[in-house]
Coordinates of C-alpha atoms and ligand atoms in Angstrom, one line a residue:
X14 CA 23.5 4.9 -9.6
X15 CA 23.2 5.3 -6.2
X16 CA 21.4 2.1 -4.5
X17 CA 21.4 3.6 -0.9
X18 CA 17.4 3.5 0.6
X19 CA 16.1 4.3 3.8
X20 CA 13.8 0.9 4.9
X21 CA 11.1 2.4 7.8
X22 CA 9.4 0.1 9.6
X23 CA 12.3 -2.4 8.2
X24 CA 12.0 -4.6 11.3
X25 CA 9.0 -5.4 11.1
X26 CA 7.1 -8.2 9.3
X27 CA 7.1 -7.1 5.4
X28 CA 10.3 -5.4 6.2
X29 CA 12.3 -7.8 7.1
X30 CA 12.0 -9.8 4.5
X31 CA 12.5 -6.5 2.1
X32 CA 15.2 -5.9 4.0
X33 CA 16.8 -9.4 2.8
X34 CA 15.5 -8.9 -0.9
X35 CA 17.0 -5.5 -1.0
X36 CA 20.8 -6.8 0.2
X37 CA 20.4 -9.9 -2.3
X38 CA 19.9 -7.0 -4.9
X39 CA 23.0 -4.9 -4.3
X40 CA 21.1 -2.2 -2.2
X41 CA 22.8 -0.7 0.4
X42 CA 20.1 -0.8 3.5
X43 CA 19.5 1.6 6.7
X44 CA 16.5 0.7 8.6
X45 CA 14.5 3.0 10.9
X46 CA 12.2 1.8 12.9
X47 CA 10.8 2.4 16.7
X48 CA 11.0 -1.5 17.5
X49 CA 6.8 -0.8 18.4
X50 CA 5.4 -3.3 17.0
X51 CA 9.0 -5.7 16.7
X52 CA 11.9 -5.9 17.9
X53 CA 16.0 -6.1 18.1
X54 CA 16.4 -9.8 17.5
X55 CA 14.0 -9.4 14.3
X56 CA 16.8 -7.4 13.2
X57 CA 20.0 -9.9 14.8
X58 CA 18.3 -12.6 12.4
X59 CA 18.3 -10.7 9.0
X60 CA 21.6 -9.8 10.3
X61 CA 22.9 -13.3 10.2
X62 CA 20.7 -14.4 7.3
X63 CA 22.4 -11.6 4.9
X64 CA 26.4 -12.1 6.5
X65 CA 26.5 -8.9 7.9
X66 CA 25.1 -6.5 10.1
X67 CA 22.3 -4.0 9.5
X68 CA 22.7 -0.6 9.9
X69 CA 20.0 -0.1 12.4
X70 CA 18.7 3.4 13.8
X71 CA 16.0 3.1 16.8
X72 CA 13.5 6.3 15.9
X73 CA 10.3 7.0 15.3
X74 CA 9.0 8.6 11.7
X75 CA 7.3 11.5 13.7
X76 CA 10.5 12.8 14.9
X77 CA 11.6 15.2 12.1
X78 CA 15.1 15.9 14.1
X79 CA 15.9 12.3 14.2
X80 CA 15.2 11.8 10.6
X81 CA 17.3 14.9 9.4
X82 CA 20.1 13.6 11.4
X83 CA 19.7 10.4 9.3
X84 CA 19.1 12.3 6.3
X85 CA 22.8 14.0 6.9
X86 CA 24.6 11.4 7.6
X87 CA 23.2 9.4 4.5
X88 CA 23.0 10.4 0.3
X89 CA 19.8 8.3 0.0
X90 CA 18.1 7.3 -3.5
X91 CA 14.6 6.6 -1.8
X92 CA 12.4 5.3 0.9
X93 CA 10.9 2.1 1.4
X94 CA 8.1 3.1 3.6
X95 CA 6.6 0.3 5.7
X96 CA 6.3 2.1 8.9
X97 CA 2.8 2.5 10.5
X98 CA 0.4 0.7 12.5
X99 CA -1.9 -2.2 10.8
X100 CA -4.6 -3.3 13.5
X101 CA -8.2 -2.5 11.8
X102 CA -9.8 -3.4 15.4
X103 CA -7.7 -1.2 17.5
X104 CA -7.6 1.8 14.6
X105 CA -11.4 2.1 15.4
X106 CA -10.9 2.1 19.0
X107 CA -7.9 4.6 19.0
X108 CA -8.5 6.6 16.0
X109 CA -5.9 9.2 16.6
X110 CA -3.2 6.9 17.6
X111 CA -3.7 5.7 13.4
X112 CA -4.2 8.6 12.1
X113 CA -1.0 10.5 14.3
X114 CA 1.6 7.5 13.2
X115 CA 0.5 6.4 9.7
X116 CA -0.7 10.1 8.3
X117 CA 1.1 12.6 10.4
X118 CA 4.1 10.4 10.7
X119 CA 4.3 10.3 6.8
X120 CA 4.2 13.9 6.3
X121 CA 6.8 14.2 8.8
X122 CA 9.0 12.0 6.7
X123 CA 7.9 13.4 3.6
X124 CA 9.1 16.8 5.0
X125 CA 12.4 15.9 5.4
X126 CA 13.0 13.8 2.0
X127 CA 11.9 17.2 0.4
X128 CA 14.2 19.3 2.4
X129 CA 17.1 16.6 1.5
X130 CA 15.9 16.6 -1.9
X131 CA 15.0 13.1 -1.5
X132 CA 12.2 12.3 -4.3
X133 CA 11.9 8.5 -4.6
X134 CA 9.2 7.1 -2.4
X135 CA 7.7 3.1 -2.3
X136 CA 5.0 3.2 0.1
X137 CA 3.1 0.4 1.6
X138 CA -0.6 0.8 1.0
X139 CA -3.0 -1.9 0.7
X140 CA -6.2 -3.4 -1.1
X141 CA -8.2 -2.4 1.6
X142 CA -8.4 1.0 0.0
X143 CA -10.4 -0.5 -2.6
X144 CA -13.2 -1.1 -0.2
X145 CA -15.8 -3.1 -0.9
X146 CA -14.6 -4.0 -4.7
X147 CA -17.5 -3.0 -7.6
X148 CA -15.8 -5.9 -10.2
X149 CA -13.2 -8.5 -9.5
X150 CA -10.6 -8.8 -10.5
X151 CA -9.5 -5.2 -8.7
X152 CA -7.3 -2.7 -10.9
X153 CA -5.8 0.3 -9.8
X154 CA -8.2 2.5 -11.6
X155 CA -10.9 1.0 -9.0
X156 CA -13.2 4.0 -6.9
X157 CA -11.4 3.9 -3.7
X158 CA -13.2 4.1 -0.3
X159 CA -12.6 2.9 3.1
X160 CA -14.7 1.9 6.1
X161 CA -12.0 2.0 9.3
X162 CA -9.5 4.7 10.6
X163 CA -6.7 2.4 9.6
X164 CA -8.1 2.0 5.9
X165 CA -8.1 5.6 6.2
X166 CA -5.0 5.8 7.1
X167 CA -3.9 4.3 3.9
X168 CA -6.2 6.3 1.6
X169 CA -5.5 9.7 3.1
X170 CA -1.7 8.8 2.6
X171 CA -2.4 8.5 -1.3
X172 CA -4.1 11.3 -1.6
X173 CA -1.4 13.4 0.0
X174 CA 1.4 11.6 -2.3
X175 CA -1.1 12.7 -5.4
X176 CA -1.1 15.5 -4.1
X177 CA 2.1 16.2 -3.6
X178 CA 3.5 14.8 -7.2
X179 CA 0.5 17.5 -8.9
X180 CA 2.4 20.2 -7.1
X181 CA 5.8 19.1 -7.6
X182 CA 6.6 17.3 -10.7
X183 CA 10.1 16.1 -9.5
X184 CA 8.3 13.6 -6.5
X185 CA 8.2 9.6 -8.2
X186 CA 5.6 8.3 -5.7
X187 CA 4.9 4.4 -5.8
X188 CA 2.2 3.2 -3.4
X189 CA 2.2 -0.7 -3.3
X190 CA -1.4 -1.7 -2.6
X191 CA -0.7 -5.0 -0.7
X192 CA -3.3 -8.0 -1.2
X193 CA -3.3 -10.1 2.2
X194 CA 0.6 -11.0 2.5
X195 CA 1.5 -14.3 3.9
X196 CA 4.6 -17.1 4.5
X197 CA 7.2 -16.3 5.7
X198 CA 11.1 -17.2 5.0
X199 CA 11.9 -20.3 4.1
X200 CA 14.9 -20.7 6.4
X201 CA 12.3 -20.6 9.3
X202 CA 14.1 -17.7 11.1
X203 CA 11.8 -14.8 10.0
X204 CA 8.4 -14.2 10.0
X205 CA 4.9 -13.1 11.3
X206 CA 4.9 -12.2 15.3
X207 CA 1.8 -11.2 16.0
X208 CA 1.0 -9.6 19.6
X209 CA -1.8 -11.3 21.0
X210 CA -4.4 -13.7 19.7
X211 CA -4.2 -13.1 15.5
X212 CA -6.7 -11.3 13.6
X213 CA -5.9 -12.0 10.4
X214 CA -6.5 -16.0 9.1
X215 CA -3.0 -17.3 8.1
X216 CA -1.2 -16.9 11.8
X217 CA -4.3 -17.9 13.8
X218 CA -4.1 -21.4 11.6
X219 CA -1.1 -21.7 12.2
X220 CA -1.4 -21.1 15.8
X221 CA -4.2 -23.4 15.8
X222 CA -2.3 -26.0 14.4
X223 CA 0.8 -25.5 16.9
X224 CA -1.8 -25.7 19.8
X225 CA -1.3 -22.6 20.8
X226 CA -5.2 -21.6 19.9
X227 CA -8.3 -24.3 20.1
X228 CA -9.9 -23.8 17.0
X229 CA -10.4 -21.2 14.3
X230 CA -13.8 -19.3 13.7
X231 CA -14.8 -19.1 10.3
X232 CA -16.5 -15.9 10.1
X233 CA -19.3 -16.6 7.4
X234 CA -20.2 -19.7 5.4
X235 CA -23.2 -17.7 3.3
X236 CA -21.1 -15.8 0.8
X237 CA -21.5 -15.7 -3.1
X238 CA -18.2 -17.6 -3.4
X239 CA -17.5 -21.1 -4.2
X240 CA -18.3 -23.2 -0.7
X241 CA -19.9 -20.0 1.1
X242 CA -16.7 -18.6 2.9
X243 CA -14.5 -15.4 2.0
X244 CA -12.1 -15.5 -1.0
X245 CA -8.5 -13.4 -0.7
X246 CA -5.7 -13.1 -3.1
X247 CA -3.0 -14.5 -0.4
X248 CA 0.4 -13.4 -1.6
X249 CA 3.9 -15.0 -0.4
X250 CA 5.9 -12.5 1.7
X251 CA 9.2 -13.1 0.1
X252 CA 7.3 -12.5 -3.4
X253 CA 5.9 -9.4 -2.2
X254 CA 9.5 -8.9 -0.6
X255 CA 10.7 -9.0 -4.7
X256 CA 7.8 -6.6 -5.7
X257 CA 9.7 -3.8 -3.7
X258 CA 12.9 -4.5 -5.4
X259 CA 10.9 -4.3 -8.6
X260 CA 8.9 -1.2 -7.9
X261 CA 12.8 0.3 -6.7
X262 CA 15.0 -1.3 -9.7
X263 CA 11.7 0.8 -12.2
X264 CA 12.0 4.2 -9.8
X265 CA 16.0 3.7 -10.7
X266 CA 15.9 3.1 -14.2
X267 CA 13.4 6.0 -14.1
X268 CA 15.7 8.1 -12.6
X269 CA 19.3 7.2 -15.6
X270 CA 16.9 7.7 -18.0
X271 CA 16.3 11.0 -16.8
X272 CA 19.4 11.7 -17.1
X273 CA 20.7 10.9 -20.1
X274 CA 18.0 11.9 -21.9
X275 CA 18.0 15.2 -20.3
X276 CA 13.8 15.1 -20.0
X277 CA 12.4 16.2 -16.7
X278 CA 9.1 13.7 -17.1
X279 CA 9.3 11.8 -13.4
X280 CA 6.5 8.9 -12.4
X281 CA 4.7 11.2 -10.1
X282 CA 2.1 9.0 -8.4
X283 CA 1.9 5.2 -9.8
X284 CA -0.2 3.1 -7.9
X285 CA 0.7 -0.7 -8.2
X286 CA -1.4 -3.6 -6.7
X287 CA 0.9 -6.5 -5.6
X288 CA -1.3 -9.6 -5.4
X289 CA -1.5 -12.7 -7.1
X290 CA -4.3 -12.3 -8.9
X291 CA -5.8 -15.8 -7.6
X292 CA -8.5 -15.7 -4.9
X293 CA -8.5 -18.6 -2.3
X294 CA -11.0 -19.5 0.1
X295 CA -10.5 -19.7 3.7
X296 CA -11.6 -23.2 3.9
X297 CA -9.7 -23.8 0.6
X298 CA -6.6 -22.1 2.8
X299 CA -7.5 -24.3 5.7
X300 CA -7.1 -27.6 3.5
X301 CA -4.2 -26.6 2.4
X302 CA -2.6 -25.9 5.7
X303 CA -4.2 -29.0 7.2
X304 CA -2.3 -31.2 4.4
X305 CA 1.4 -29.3 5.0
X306 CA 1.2 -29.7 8.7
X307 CA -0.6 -32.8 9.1
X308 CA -1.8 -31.3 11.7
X309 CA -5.7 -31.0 12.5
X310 CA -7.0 -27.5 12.5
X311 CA -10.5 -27.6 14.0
X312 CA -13.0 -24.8 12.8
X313 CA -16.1 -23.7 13.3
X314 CA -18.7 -21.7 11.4
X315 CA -19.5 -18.6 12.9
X316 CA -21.1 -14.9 11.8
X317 CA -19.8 -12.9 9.7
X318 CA -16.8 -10.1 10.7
X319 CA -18.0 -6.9 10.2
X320 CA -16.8 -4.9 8.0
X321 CA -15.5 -7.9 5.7
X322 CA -15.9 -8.1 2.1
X323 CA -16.8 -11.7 0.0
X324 CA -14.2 -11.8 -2.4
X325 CA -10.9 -9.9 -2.9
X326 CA -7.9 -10.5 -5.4
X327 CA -5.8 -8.2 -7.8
X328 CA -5.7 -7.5 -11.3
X329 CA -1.6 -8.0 -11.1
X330 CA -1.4 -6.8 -15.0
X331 CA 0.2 -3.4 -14.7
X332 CA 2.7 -5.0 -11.7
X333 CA 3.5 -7.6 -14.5
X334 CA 3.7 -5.1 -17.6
X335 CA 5.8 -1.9 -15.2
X336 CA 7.4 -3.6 -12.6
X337 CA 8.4 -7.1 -14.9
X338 CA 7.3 -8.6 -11.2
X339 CA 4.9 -11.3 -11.3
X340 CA 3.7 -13.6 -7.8
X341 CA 5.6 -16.9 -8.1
X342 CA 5.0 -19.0 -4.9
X343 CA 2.3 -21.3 -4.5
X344 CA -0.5 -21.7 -1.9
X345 CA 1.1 -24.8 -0.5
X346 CA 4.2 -22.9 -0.5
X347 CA 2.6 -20.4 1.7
X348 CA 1.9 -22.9 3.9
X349 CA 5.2 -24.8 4.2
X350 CA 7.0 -21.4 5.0
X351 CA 4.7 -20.5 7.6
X352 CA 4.2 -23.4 9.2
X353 CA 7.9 -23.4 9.1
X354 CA 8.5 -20.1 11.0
X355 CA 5.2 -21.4 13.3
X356 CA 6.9 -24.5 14.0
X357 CA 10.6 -23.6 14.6
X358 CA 9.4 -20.7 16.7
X359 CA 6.0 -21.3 18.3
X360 CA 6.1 -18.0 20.9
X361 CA 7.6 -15.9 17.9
X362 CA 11.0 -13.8 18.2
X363 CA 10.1 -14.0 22.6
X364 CA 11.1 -17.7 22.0
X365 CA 13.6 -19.1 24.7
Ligands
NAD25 P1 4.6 -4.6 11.1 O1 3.9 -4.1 12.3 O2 5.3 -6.0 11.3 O3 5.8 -3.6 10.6 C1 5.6 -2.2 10.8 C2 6.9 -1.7 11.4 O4 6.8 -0.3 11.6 C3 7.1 -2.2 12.8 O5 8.5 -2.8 12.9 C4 6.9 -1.1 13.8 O6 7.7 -1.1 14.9 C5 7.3 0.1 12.9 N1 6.6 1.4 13.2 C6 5.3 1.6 13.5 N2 5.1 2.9 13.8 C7 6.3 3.5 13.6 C8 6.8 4.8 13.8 N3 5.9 5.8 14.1 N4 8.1 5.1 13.6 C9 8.9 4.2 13.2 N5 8.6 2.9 13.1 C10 7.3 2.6 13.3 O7 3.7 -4.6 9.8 P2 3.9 -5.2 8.4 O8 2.9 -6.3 8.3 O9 5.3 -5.5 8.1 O10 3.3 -4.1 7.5 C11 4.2 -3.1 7.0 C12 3.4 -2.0 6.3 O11 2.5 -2.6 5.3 C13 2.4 -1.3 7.3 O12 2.4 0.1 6.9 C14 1.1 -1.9 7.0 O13 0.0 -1.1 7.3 C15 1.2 -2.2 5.5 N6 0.3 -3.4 5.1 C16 0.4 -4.5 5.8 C17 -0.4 -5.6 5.4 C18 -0.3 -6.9 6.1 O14 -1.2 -7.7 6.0 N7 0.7 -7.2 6.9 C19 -1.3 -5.4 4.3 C20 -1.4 -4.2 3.7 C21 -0.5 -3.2 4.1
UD1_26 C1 -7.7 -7.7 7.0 C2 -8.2 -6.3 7.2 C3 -7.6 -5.4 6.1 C4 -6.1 -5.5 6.1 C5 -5.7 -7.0 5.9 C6 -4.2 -7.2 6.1 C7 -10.3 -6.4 8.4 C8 -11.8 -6.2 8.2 N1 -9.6 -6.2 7.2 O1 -8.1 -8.1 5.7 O2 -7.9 -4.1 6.4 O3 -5.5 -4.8 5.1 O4 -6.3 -7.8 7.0 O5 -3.8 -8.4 5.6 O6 -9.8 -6.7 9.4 N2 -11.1 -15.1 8.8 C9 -11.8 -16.1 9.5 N3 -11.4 -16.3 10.8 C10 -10.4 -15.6 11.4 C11 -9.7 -14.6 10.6 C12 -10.1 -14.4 9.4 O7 -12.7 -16.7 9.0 O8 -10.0 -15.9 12.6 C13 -11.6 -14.8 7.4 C14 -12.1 -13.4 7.2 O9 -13.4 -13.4 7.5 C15 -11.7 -13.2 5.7 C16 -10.4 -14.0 5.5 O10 -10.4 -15.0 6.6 O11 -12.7 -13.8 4.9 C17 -9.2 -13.2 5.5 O12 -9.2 -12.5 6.7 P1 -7.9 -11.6 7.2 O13 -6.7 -12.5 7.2 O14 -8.2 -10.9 8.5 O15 -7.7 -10.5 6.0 P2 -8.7 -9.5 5.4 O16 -10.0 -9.6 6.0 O17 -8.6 -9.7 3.9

């Protein structure tokens, strides 16, 4: 079987770490990426972690003659597509900006697997197309609805990819809907970079508790939830990481299956939540942190975010039951690694 996949957006945060999953399991890797949101020595360090270097092509996903000319010079299985843009604040300031990269950029790409006769597809979505959940926990059978251009984004990409595998039957279409991804890897020389001050809560703690940032906001302490604050279903990158290989190692035996049995059913579109199916609280995350550190993370109440939701974690079953892919790592685990990666490089891959 061929094991050759294209990784965009490989040098980036979930990618990376993919990117080192994928190697461990015998694929053969080619990243494309436009380094906009990461960067070269991202890539120098899965590099050395794997033993050898990573085929690397600078370019961007909207530009369809770049991609063909990786196309031709590769006989791919699939795409691992993490490439887009992830900032909900700056999606509703520059609308087009989202919906050019993650949705136009996508069609671009899905263009040019088509006309390479490229069918396999694993695609990063995320929980947030789940919107503001009717039942906990979520399954992928949830109403889907979005309040922000880059939740959007995400939602207007599955559609197209269901879509596409009604008018094509060949197309085996995976969208991974991500609960909130943490850690980092354990060696300490990969992880979460972010540009600026953090919006999401695991790298402002753990900029908090470098000393990088005074002290965290807690945005609400009046939800439904346990002690008041919001609950996520935080999932270890490097599990997540595994969850590709999963959702890839099921496309593949999809595909020899195929063939020897001579039937032309594909997967079409299979949505897949990859969470842990726990929900955590952010001053139950906070506690946790504080203990792994020992450093003190000061906090402070303050209103809600708007837009957020109370409580969020996955129904992981059909992961579990497809995939054979189940979230191993631990809460305090989450913690070590990042803390870690926070640690070893407090100014991110920019460290001198
Ligand atoms: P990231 O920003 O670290 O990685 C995305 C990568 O894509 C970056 O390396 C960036 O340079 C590249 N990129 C962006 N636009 C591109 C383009 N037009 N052409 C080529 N490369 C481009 O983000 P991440 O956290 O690794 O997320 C990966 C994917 O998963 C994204 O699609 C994101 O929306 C999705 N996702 C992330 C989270 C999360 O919490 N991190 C949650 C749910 C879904
Ligand atoms: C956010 C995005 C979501 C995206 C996800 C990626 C919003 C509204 N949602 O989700 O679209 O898919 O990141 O992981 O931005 N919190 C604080 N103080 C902080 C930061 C966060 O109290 O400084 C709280 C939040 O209110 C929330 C929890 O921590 O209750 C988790 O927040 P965050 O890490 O931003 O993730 P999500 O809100 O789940």
């Amino acid at each position: 079987m061929n094991k050759k996949i294209l990784v965009t957006g490989g040098a980036g945060y979930i990618g990376t770490h993919t990117c080192i999953a994928l190697h461990a399991a015998g694929y053969d890797i080619v990243v494309y990426d436009n380094l906009s949101n990461s960067s070269r020595e991202a890539i120098n360090r899965v590099s050395s972690l794997i033993g050898q270097s990573i085929d690397f092509i600078e370019g961007d996903i909207r530009d369809a003659e770049s991609l063909k000319q990786v196309f031709s010079s590769h006989h791919f299985f699939g795409v691992i597509h993490f490439a887009g843009l992830k900032a909900v604040g700056e999606s509703v300031a520059q609308p087009l900006k989202y919906y050019d990269n993650n949705v136009s950029g996508t069609i671009t790409l899905l263009e040019v697997m088509s006309e390479y006769d490229v069918k396999n597809l694993v695609f990063s979505s995320s929980a947030t197309v789940y919107g503001d959940p009717e039942r906990l926990p979520i399954d992928e059978n949830s109403p889907r609805s979005c309040t922000n251009p880059y939740g959007q984004s995400k939602l207007t990409v599955e559609h197209i990819l269901e879509d596409l595998a009604v008018s094509d039957a060949s197309w085996n279409l995976i969208p991974l809907r991500y609960f909130n991804p943490v850690g980092a890897h354990p060696s300490g020389q990969i992880g979460e970079d972010p540009n600026d001050i953090p919006n999401n809560l695991m790298p402002y703690i753990s900029q908090v508790a470098v000393g990088k940032l005074e002290k965290l906001s807690i945005f609400g302490n009046d939800y439904p939830t346990t002690d008041g604050t919001g609950v996520r279903d935080f999932i270890h990158v490097t599990d997540l990481a595994q969850g590709h290989v999963a959702a890839l190692n099921y496309l593949q035996q999809q595909a020899s299956s195929k063939s020897s049995s001579g039937t032309t059913s594909s997967v079409g579109f299979l949505p897949i939540n990859l969470g842990s199916g726990k929900g955590t609280s952010v001053l139950d995350l906070v506690a946790a942190f504080t203990k792994v550190s020992k450093q003190p993370i000061p906090y402070q109440f303050a209103a809600r975010r708007a837009g957020d939701i109370a409580s969020c974690y996955a129904s992981a079953g059909r992961a579990k039951g497809l995939l054979k892919w189940q979230a191993e790592l631990s809460i305090t685990d989450m913690c070590q690694d990042t803390w870690r990666w926070q640690s070893m490089n407090p100014n991110g891959y920019n460290a001198t």
